[in-house]
Coordinates of C-alpha atoms and ligand atoms in Angstrom, one line a residue:
M1 CA -96.6 164.6 -64.5
T2 CA -98.5 161.5 -65.1
V3 CA -96.5 160.1 -68.1
K4 CA -94.9 156.8 -67.2
H5 CA -93.7 155.5 -70.5
V6 CA -91.4 156.9 -73.1
F7 CA -91.0 155.5 -76.7
I8 CA -87.5 155.4 -78.1
R9 CA -86.8 154.8 -81.7
D10 CA -83.2 153.8 -82.6
V11 CA -82.0 155.4 -85.8
A12 CA -78.4 154.0 -85.7
P13 CA -79.0 151.7 -88.6
R14 CA -80.0 154.7 -90.8
D15 CA -78.8 158.0 -89.4
G16 CA -75.8 156.4 -87.8
F17 CA -74.5 154.0 -90.4
Q18 CA -75.1 156.3 -93.4
I19 CA -72.3 158.6 -92.2
E20 CA -69.7 155.9 -91.3
P21 CA -66.5 156.4 -93.3
N22 CA -66.1 152.7 -94.1
L23 CA -68.9 150.6 -95.7
V24 CA -70.8 148.9 -92.9
P25 CA -71.3 145.2 -93.9
T26 CA -75.0 144.1 -94.2
D27 CA -74.3 141.3 -91.7
L28 CA -73.4 143.9 -89.0
K29 CA -76.5 146.0 -89.8
V30 CA -78.6 142.9 -89.5
H31 CA -76.9 141.9 -86.2
V32 CA -77.4 145.4 -84.7
I33 CA -81.1 145.6 -85.8
N34 CA -81.8 142.1 -84.4
A35 CA -80.0 142.9 -81.1
L36 CA -82.0 146.1 -80.8
G37 CA -85.2 144.2 -81.3
A38 CA -84.1 141.5 -78.8
A39 CA -83.4 144.3 -76.2
G40 CA -87.0 145.4 -76.6
V41 CA -86.4 148.7 -78.4
P42 CA -89.9 149.6 -79.5
G43 CA -89.0 151.5 -82.7
I44 CA -86.1 151.0 -85.2
E45 CA -85.5 153.1 -88.3
A46 CA -84.0 150.1 -90.2
T47 CA -82.7 151.7 -93.4
S48 CA -83.2 154.3 -96.0
F49 CA -84.5 153.8 -99.6
V50 CA -82.4 156.7 -101.0
H51 CA -80.7 156.3 -104.4
P52 CA -77.7 154.0 -103.9
K53 CA -75.4 156.5 -105.7
A54 CA -76.5 159.3 -103.3
V55 CA -75.8 157.2 -100.1
P56 CA -73.8 154.1 -100.9
Q57 CA -74.1 152.9 -97.2
M58 CA -77.8 152.4 -97.8
A59 CA -77.5 150.4 -101.1
D60 CA -78.4 147.2 -99.3
A61 CA -81.8 148.5 -98.0
E62 CA -83.8 145.6 -99.5
E63 CA -81.3 143.0 -98.3
V64 CA -81.4 144.4 -94.7
M65 CA -85.2 144.4 -94.7
K66 CA -85.2 140.8 -96.0
Q67 CA -82.6 139.5 -93.5
I68 CA -83.7 141.0 -90.2
R69 CA -85.7 139.2 -87.6
R70 CA -88.9 141.1 -86.9
Y71 CA -89.9 141.3 -83.3
P72 CA -93.7 141.8 -83.0
S73 CA -93.4 144.5 -80.3
T74 CA -91.0 146.6 -82.4
R75 CA -92.1 149.0 -85.2
Y76 CA -89.7 148.9 -88.2
S77 CA -89.8 152.1 -90.1
V78 CA -87.8 153.2 -93.1
L79 CA -86.8 156.5 -94.5
V80 CA -88.0 157.3 -98.0
P81 CA -86.9 160.5 -99.9
N82 CA -89.3 160.2 -102.9
L83 CA -91.9 158.2 -104.8
R84 CA -89.3 155.7 -106.3
G85 CA -87.9 155.1 -102.8
A86 CA -91.5 154.6 -101.4
Q87 CA -92.2 152.0 -104.1
R88 CA -89.0 150.1 -103.2
A89 CA -89.7 150.4 -99.5
L90 CA -93.3 149.2 -99.6
A91 CA -92.2 146.0 -101.4
T92 CA -90.2 145.1 -98.3
G93 CA -93.1 145.3 -95.8
P94 CA -92.1 148.1 -93.4
D95 CA -94.4 149.1 -90.5
Q96 CA -94.1 152.8 -91.4
L97 CA -92.6 155.2 -93.9
N98 CA -90.7 158.2 -92.7
L99 CA -90.6 161.2 -95.0
V100 CA -88.2 164.1 -94.6
V101 CA -88.2 167.6 -95.9
S102 CA -86.2 170.6 -94.6
A103 CA -88.0 173.6 -93.1
S104 CA -85.1 175.6 -94.5
E105 CA -85.4 176.3 -98.2
S106 CA -81.6 176.4 -98.8
H107 CA -81.0 173.2 -96.8
N108 CA -83.6 171.4 -98.8
R109 CA -82.1 172.7 -102.1
A110 CA -78.6 171.7 -100.9
N111 CA -79.8 168.2 -100.1
L112 CA -82.5 167.5 -102.7
N113 CA -81.8 170.2 -105.3
R114 CA -85.3 171.7 -105.1
G115 CA -87.5 173.7 -102.8
T116 CA -89.3 172.6 -99.6
F117 CA -92.8 172.8 -101.1
E118 CA -91.8 171.0 -104.3
T119 CA -90.6 168.2 -102.1
L120 CA -93.8 168.3 -100.1
A121 CA -95.8 168.0 -103.4
E122 CA -94.1 164.7 -104.1
H123 CA -94.6 163.6 -100.5
K124 CA -98.3 163.9 -101.1
A125 CA -98.1 161.2 -103.8
V126 CA -95.9 159.1 -101.5
A127 CA -98.4 159.4 -98.6
E128 CA -101.3 158.4 -101.0
L129 CA -99.4 155.4 -102.2
S130 CA -98.4 154.3 -98.7
L131 CA -101.8 154.9 -97.0
K132 CA -103.5 153.0 -99.8
A133 CA -101.2 150.1 -98.9
G134 CA -102.3 150.5 -95.2
I135 CA -98.8 151.7 -94.1
P136 CA -98.8 154.9 -91.9
V137 CA -96.5 157.8 -92.8
Q138 CA -94.5 160.1 -90.5
G139 CA -93.6 163.6 -91.8
G140 CA -90.1 164.5 -90.7
I141 CA -89.0 168.1 -90.8
A142 CA -85.2 168.6 -90.9
T143 CA -83.6 171.8 -89.7
S144 CA -86.8 172.6 -87.6
F145 CA -84.6 174.4 -85.0
G146 CA -81.9 175.9 -87.2
C147 CA -80.2 175.7 -90.5
P148 CA -76.4 175.7 -91.1
F149 CA -77.0 178.2 -94.0
E150 CA -79.9 180.3 -92.8
G151 CA -79.6 180.2 -89.0
R152 CA -82.8 180.2 -86.9
I153 CA -86.0 179.0 -88.7
P154 CA -89.1 181.0 -87.8
I155 CA -91.7 179.0 -85.9
E156 CA -94.3 180.0 -88.5
R157 CA -92.3 178.5 -91.3
V158 CA -92.2 175.1 -89.4
L159 CA -95.9 175.3 -88.7
T160 CA -96.6 175.8 -92.4
V161 CA -94.7 172.6 -93.2
V162 CA -96.6 170.7 -90.4
E163 CA -99.8 172.0 -91.9
R164 CA -99.0 170.6 -95.3
Y165 CA -98.1 167.3 -93.8
V166 CA -101.3 167.2 -91.8
E167 CA -103.2 167.9 -95.1
I168 CA -101.6 164.9 -96.8
G169 CA -102.6 162.6 -94.0
V170 CA -99.5 161.8 -92.0
T171 CA -100.1 160.1 -88.7
G172 CA -97.4 162.0 -86.9
I173 CA -94.6 164.5 -87.4
G174 CA -90.9 164.4 -86.5
L175 CA -89.2 167.7 -85.6
A176 CA -85.5 167.2 -86.3
D177 CA -82.5 169.2 -85.1
T178 CA -80.4 168.1 -88.0
T179 CA -77.2 169.9 -87.1
G180 CA -77.6 170.3 -83.3
M181 CA -78.6 173.9 -83.2
A182 CA -81.6 173.7 -80.8
N183 CA -81.6 174.8 -77.2
P184 CA -84.1 173.7 -74.6
I185 CA -86.2 176.9 -74.4
Q186 CA -86.5 176.9 -78.2
V187 CA -87.6 173.3 -78.1
R188 CA -90.4 174.1 -75.6
R189 CA -91.6 177.1 -77.7
L190 CA -91.8 175.1 -81.0
V191 CA -93.3 172.0 -79.5
S192 CA -95.9 174.0 -77.6
A193 CA -96.8 176.0 -80.8
V194 CA -97.3 172.7 -82.6
K195 CA -99.4 171.2 -79.8
D196 CA -101.5 174.3 -79.5
R197 CA -102.6 174.0 -83.1
W198 CA -102.7 170.2 -83.4
P199 CA -103.3 168.9 -79.9
D200 CA -103.8 165.3 -81.1
L201 CA -100.9 165.1 -83.5
D202 CA -98.1 162.7 -82.5
V203 CA -94.9 164.7 -82.2
H204 CA -91.6 162.9 -82.4
L205 CA -88.3 164.7 -81.6
H206 CA -85.0 164.0 -83.2
F207 CA -81.9 165.6 -81.7
H208 CA -78.2 165.5 -82.6
N209 CA -75.7 166.1 -79.8
T210 CA -73.5 168.3 -81.9
R211 CA -73.1 171.0 -79.2
G212 CA -73.8 168.9 -76.1
M213 CA -77.4 170.0 -75.8
G214 CA -79.1 166.8 -76.9
L215 CA -80.4 165.4 -73.6
A216 CA -81.3 168.8 -72.3
N217 CA -83.4 169.2 -75.4
V218 CA -85.0 165.8 -74.9
Y219 CA -86.0 166.8 -71.4
A220 CA -87.4 170.1 -72.7
G221 CA -89.6 168.2 -75.1
F222 CA -90.6 165.8 -72.4
L223 CA -91.7 168.8 -70.2
E224 CA -94.0 169.8 -73.1
G225 CA -95.6 166.4 -73.2
V226 CA -93.5 164.7 -75.9
T227 CA -93.0 161.0 -75.3
H228 CA -91.4 159.9 -78.6
F229 CA -87.7 160.4 -79.2
D230 CA -85.1 159.3 -81.7
A231 CA -81.7 158.2 -80.5
S232 CA -78.8 156.2 -81.9
L233 CA -77.0 153.3 -80.3
G234 CA -73.7 154.4 -78.9
G235 CA -74.4 157.9 -80.3
I236 CA -73.1 156.8 -83.7
G237 CA -73.3 159.2 -86.6
G238 CA -70.3 161.2 -85.8
C239 CA -67.9 160.8 -88.7
P240 CA -64.4 160.6 -87.2
F241 CA -62.9 162.3 -90.3
A242 CA -65.4 165.2 -90.6
P243 CA -65.1 167.6 -87.7
G244 CA -68.5 169.0 -86.7
A245 CA -70.5 166.1 -88.1
T246 CA -71.7 164.6 -84.8
G247 CA -74.2 161.9 -84.1
N248 CA -77.6 161.6 -82.7
I249 CA -78.2 161.6 -79.0
C250 CA -77.1 158.2 -77.7
T251 CA -79.9 155.6 -77.2
E252 CA -78.5 154.0 -74.0
D253 CA -77.7 157.4 -72.5
T254 CA -81.3 158.5 -73.2
V255 CA -82.8 155.2 -71.8
H256 CA -80.5 155.5 -68.7
M257 CA -81.7 159.1 -68.1
F258 CA -85.4 158.2 -68.3
S259 CA -84.9 155.2 -66.2
E260 CA -83.1 157.3 -63.5
M261 CA -86.1 159.6 -63.7
G262 CA -88.4 156.7 -62.9
L263 CA -89.9 156.4 -66.4
E264 CA -90.2 153.1 -68.4
T265 CA -88.9 152.5 -71.9
G266 CA -89.4 148.7 -71.9
I267 CA -85.7 148.4 -73.0
D268 CA -83.1 146.1 -71.6
L269 CA -80.4 148.8 -70.8
D270 CA -77.7 146.3 -69.9
G271 CA -78.3 144.5 -73.3
L272 CA -78.0 147.9 -75.1
I273 CA -74.7 148.8 -73.3
Q274 CA -73.2 145.5 -74.2
L275 CA -74.3 145.9 -77.8
S276 CA -72.8 149.4 -78.0
R277 CA -69.5 148.1 -76.7
R278 CA -69.6 145.3 -79.3
M279 CA -70.4 147.8 -82.0
E280 CA -67.6 150.1 -81.1
K281 CA -65.2 147.2 -81.7
A282 CA -66.9 146.2 -84.9
L283 CA -66.7 149.8 -86.3
G284 CA -63.2 150.2 -85.2
H285 CA -63.4 153.7 -83.7
K286 CA -64.6 155.3 -80.4
L287 CA -68.3 156.0 -80.0
P288 CA -69.6 159.1 -78.2
G289 CA -72.0 157.2 -75.9
Q290 CA -71.2 158.0 -72.2
V291 CA -73.0 155.3 -70.2
M292 CA -71.2 152.6 -72.2
K293 CA -68.0 154.0 -70.8
A294 CA -69.0 155.2 -67.3
G295 CA -71.5 152.4 -66.5
K296 CA -74.9 153.1 -65.0
T297 CA -75.3 155.6 -62.1
M298 CA -76.0 152.7 -59.7
D299 CA -73.1 150.5 -60.8
L300 CA -71.3 151.3 -57.5
H301 CA -67.6 150.8 -56.9
P302 CA -66.1 148.9 -53.9
L303 CA -64.6 151.2 -51.2
P304 CA -60.8 151.4 -51.3
P305 CA -59.2 149.0 -48.7
G306 CA -59.2 150.3 -45.1
I307 CA -62.1 152.7 -45.7
S308 CA -65.5 151.9 -44.1
R309 CA -68.8 153.6 -44.6
Ligands
LIG1 ZN1 -80.6 163.0 -87.9

């Protein structure tokens, strides 16, 4: 394999914070986003322009975008659910808009109260608006690997959604395993089906570690040539009061894995680990990240007294 570099986008400020049980102060969000930028994280999903009533945690989206320090080597993307969200988002100068629709009809109805293709019709208008403003758009597909209501989603169904996104001019797509139902073989199958049909399309993978398969799925995607992955600092996103609602794969665990494999992410891993530990204290509950607890593989321990090598 000739790939040497992997692109990690941290989604903690959006996917992570939106599910925190207590309101996360804007200051803390800004601190985390600035520290991620300072650690060289190349992509950050900074916030979401959803309706404040739907997701109160994201009500300060404009404020967050205004207050953060923008590092030139980091791409700051934002999630937008609809045209109104896109108008709000574009006024804050993001580097990219991220759209999301569920491959599963019932999941999309449960979330957005309408069907997958109705949502995609509005996304077309969003893409037009954004592309006219010179801002690229990524088409995210939730429940690409499974739906909590419908179970497995047929590959053909996901490909139909990808096709629609390609028609409306997205620059890449994101395949999301929203509730952690994917397994590594399935990841290889879906990614290779997408790449067979659209060899030049950027494919981004978004996994949740709900059932402990997150990093195995990352590696499966990597074996199919994917180099863009979402992850969340400390693995946040798991609501401590809602069993089963677990977070994204953990950013520093993902960075650590790739670095152990000899791949570059351009990210200061020690800085990330320190940031995760600080964030755990600030949020006031345990985070699922593992490297923040165990240390790096090569953080060796002194031999017990009296034992020599
Ligand atoms: Zn997610």
